[in-house]
PDB file of C-alpha atoms in Angstrom:
ATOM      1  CA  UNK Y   1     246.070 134.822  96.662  1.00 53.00           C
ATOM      2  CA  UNK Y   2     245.960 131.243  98.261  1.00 65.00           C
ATOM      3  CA  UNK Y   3     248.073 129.712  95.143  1.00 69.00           C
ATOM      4  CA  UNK Y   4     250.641 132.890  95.068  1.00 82.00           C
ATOM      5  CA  UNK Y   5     251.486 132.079  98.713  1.00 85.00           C
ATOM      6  CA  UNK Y   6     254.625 130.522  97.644  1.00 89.00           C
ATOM      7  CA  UNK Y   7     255.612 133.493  95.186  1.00 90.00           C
ATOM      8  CA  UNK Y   8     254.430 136.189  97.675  1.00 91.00           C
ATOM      9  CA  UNK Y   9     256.799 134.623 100.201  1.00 92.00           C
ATOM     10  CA  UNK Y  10     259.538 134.819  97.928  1.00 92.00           C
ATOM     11  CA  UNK Y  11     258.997 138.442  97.468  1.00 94.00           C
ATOM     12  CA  UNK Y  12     259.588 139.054 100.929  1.00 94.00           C
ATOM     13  CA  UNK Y  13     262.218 136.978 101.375  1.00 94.00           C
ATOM     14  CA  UNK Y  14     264.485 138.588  98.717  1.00 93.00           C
ATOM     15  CA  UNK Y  15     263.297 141.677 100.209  1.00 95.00           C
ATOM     16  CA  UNK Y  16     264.630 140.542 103.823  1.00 95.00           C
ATOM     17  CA  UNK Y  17     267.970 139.377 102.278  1.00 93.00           C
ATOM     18  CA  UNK Y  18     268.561 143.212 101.031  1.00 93.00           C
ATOM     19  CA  UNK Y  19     267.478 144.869 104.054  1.00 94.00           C
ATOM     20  CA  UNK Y  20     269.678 142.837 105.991  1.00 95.00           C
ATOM     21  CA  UNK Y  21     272.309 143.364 103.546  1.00 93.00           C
ATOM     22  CA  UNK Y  22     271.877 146.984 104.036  1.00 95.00           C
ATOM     23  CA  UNK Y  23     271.762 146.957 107.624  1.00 94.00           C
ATOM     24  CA  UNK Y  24     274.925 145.097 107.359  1.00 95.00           C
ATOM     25  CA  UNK Y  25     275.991 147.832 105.504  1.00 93.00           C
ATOM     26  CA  UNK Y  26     274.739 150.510 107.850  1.00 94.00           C
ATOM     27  CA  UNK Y  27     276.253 148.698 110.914  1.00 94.00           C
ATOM     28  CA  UNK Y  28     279.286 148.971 109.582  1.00 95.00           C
ATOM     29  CA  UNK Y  29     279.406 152.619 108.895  1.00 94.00           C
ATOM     30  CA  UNK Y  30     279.035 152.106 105.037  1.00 94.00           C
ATOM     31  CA  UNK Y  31     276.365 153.939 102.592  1.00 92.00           C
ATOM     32  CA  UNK Y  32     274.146 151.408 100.820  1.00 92.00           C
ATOM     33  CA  UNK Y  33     274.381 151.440  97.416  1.00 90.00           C
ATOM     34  CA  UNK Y  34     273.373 154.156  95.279  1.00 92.00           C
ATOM     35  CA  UNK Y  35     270.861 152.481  93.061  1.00 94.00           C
ATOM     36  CA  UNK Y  36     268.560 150.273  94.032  1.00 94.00           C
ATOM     37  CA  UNK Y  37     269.705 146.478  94.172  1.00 93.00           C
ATOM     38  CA  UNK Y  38     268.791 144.067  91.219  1.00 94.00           C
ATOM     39  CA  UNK Y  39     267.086 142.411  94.175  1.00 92.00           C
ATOM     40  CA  UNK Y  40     264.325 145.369  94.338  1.00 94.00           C
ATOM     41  CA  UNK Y  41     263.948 145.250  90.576  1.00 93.00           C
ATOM     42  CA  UNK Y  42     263.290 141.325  90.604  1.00 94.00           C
ATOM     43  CA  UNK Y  43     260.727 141.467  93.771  1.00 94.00           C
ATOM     44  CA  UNK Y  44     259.027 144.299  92.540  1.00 93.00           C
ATOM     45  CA  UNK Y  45     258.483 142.687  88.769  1.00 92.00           C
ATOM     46  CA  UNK Y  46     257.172 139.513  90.315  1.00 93.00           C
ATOM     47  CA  UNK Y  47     254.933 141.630  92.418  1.00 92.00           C
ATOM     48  CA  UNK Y  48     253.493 143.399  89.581  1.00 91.00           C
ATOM     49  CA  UNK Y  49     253.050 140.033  87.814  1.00 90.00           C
ATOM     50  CA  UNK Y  50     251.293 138.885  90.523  1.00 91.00           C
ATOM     51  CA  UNK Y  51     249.635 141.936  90.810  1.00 88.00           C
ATOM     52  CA  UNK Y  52     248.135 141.617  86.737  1.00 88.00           C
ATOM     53  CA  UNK Y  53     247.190 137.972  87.110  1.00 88.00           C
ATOM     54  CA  UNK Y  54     245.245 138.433  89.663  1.00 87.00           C
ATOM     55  CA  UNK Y  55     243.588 141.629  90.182  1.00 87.00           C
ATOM     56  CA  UNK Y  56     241.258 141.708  93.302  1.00 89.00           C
ATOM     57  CA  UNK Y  57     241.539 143.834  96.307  1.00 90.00           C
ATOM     58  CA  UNK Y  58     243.167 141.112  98.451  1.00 89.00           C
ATOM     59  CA  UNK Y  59     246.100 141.189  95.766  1.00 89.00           C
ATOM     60  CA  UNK Y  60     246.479 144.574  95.764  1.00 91.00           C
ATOM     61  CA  UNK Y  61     246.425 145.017  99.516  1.00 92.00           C
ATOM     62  CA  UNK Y  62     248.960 142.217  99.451  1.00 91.00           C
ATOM     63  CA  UNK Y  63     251.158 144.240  97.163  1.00 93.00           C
ATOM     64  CA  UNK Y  64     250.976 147.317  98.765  1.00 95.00           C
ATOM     65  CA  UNK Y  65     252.094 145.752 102.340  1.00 94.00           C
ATOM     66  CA  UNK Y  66     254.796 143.858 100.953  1.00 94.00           C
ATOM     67  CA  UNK Y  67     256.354 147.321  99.142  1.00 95.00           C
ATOM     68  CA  UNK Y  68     255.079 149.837 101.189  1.00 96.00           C
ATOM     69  CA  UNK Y  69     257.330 149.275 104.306  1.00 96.00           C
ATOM     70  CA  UNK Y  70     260.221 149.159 101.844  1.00 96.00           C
ATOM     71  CA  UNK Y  71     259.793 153.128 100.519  1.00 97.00           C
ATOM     72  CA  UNK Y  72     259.128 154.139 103.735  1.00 97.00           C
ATOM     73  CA  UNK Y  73     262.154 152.707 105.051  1.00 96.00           C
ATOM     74  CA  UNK Y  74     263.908 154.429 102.362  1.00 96.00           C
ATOM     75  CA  UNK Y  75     262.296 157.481 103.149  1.00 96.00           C
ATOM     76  CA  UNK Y  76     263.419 156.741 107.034  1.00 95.00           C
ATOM     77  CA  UNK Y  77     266.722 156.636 106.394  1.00 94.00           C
ATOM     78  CA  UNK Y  78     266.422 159.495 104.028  1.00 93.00           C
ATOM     79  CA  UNK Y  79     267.484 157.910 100.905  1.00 95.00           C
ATOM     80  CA  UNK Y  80     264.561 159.662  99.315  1.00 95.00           C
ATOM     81  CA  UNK Y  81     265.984 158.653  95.816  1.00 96.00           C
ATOM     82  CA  UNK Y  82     265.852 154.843  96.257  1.00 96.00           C
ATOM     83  CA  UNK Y  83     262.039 155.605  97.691  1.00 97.00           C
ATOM     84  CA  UNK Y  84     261.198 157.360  94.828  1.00 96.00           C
ATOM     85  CA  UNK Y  85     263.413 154.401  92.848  1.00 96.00           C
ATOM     86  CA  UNK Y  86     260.831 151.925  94.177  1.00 96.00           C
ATOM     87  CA  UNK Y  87     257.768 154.035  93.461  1.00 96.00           C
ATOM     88  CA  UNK Y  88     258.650 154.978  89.939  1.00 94.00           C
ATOM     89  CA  UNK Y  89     258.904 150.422  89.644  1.00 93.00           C
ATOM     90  CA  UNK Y  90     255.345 149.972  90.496  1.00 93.00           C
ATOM     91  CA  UNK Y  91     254.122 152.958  88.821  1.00 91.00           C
ATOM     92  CA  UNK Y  92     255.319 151.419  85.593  1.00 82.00           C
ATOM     93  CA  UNK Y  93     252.600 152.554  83.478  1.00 59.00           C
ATOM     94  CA  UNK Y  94     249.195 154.424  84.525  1.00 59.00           C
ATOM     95  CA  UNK Y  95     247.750 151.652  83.661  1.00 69.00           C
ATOM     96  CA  UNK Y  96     248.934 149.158  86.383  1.00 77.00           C
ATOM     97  CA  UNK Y  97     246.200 148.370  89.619  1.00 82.00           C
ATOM     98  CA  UNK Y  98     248.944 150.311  91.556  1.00 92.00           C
ATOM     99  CA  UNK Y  99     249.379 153.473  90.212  1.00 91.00           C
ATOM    100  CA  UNK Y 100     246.759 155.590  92.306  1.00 94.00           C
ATOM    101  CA  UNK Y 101     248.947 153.636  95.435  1.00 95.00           C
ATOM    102  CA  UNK Y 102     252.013 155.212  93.496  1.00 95.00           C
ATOM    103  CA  UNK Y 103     250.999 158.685  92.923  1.00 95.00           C
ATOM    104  CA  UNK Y 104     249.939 159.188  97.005  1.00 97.00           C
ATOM    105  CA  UNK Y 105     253.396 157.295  97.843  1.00 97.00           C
ATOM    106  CA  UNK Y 106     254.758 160.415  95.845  1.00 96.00           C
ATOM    107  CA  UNK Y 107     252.483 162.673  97.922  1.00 97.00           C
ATOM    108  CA  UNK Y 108     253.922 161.140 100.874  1.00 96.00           C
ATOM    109  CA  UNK Y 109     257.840 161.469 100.306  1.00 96.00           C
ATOM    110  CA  UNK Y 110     256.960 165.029  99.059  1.00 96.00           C
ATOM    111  CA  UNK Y 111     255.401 165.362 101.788  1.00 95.00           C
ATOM    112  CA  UNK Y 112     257.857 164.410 104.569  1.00 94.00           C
ATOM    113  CA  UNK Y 113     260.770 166.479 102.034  1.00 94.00           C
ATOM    114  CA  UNK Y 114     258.913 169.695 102.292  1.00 93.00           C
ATOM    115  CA  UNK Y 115     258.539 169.022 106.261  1.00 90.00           C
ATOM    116  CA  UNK Y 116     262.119 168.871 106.672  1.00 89.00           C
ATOM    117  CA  UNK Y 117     262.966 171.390 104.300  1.00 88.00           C
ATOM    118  CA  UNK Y 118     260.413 173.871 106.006  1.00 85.00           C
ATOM    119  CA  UNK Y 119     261.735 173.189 109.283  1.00 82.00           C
ATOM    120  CA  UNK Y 120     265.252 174.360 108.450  1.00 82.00           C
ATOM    121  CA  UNK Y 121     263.965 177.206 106.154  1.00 78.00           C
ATOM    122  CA  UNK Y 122     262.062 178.429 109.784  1.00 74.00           C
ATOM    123  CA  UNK Y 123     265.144 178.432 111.688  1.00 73.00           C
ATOM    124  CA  UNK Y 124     266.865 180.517 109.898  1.00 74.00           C
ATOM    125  CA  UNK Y 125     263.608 183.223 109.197  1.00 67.00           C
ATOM    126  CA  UNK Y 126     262.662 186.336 111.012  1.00 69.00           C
ATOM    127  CA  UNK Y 127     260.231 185.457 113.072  1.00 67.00           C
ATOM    128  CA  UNK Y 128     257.700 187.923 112.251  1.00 71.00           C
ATOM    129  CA  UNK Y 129     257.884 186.642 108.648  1.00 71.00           C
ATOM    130  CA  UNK Y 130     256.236 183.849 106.206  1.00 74.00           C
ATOM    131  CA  UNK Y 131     257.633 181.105 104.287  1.00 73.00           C
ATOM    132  CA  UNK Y 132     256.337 181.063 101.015  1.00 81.00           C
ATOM    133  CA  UNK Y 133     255.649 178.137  99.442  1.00 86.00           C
ATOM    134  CA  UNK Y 134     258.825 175.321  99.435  1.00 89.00           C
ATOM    135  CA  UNK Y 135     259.440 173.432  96.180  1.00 93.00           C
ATOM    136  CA  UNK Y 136     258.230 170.670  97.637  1.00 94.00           C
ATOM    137  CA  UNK Y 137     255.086 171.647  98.843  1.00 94.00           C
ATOM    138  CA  UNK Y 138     254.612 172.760  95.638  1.00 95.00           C
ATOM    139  CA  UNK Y 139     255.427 169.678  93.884  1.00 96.00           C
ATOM    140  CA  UNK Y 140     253.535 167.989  96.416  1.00 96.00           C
ATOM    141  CA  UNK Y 141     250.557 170.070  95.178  1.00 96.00           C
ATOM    142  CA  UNK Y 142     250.650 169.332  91.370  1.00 97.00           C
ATOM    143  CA  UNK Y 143     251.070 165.528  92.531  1.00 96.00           C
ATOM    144  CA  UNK Y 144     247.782 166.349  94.233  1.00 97.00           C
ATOM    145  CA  UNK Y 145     245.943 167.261  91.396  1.00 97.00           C
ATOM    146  CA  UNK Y 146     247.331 164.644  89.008  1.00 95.00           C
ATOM    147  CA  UNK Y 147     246.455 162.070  91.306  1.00 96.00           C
ATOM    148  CA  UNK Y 148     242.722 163.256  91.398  1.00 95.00           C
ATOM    149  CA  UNK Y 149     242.695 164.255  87.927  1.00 95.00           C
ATOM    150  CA  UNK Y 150     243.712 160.823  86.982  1.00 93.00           C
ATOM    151  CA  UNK Y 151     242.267 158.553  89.556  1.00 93.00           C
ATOM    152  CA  UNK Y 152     239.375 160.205  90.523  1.00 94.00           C
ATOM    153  CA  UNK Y 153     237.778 156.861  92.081  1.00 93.00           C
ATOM    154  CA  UNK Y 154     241.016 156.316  94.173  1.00 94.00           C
ATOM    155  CA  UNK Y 155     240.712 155.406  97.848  1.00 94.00           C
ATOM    156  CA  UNK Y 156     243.123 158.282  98.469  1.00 96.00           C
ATOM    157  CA  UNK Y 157     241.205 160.908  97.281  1.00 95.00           C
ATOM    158  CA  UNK Y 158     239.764 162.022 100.573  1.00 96.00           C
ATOM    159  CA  UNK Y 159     243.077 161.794 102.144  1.00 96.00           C
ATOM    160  CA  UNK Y 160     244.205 163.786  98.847  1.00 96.00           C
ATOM    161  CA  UNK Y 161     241.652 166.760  99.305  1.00 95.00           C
ATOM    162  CA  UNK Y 162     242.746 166.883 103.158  1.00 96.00           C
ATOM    163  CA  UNK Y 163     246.944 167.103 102.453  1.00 96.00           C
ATOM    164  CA  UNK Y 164     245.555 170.372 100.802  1.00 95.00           C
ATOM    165  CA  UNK Y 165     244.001 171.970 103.548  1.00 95.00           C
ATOM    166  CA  UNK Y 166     246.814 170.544 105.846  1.00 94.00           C
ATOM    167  CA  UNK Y 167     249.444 172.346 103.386  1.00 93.00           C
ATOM    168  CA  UNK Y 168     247.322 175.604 103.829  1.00 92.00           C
ATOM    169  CA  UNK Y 169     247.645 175.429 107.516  1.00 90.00           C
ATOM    170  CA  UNK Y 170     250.929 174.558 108.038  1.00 85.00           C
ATOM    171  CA  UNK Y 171     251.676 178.438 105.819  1.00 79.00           C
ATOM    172  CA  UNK Y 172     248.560 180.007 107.870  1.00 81.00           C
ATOM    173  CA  UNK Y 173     250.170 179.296 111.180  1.00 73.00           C
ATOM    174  CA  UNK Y 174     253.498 180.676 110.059  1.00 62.00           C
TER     175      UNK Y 174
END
């Protein structure tokens, strides 16, 4: 990790230039752009390099805080398809150190989708009745059981078995 220092700094820098970019963007009362920015692409591919040459636990906790905070500012400003953009990068294959990381990012945006959408589908319900399951729920389910069918030594799998019985409450108090 000590000899990457200079390529994980670069990482973050292009990332900075983009955000700022973007807030720019924002500021000014324009969209940001509907792809994600060559930038990403670059920052995330040296990551993942990184990532391959040097596979510990420090370089994959590196990786995850320098992309993280990038989907879930996405997901913040509800640009759920550059999120899932960024995701979809580091998932890359099944194969890559990251992929467990990218299936419970997927959990997560599902996640916070289905809250929103179950909020306005509650609004507009008769009170005495139940939601039934929301697409993304749903979705957010079968990433559930890929991600423990596939990576069934990941360090989200607890976290995994307990979005379950979270999902079952949130219809069980309805």
């Amino acid at each position: 990790l000590r000899g990457d220092a200079g390529r994980w700094a670069a990482i973050r820098m292009k990332l900075t230039q983009l955000q700022q970019a973007e807030d720019r963007a924002l500021a000014g009362g324009r969209q940001i752009d509907k792809e994600l920015s060559p930038l990403v692409t670059e920052a995330i591919g040296e990551l993942l390099k990184i990532a391959a040459d040097n596979e510990t636990a420090a370089s994959r906790t590196a990786a995850i805080g320098v992309v993280e905070p990038l989907v879930n500012r996405y997901a913040d400003l509800e640009r759920f398809d550059l999120a899932e953009a960024v995701v979809a990068l580091v998932a890359g294959s099944e194969k890559t150190a990251l992929a467990d990381w990218a299936a419970w990012m997927r959990i997560g945006l599902l996640d916070r989708q289905a809250a929103r959408s179950l909020a306005l589908a509650t609004t507009q319900l008769d009170p005495r009745s139940q939601p039934s399951l929301n697409e993304f729920h749903q979705r957010e389910l079968e990433q559930i059981a890929q991600l423990i069918a596939k990576h069934p030594q990941s360090e989200y799998l607890a976290q995994a078995v307990e979005r379950v019985v979270q999902i079952a409450g949130v219809y069980q108090s309805h």
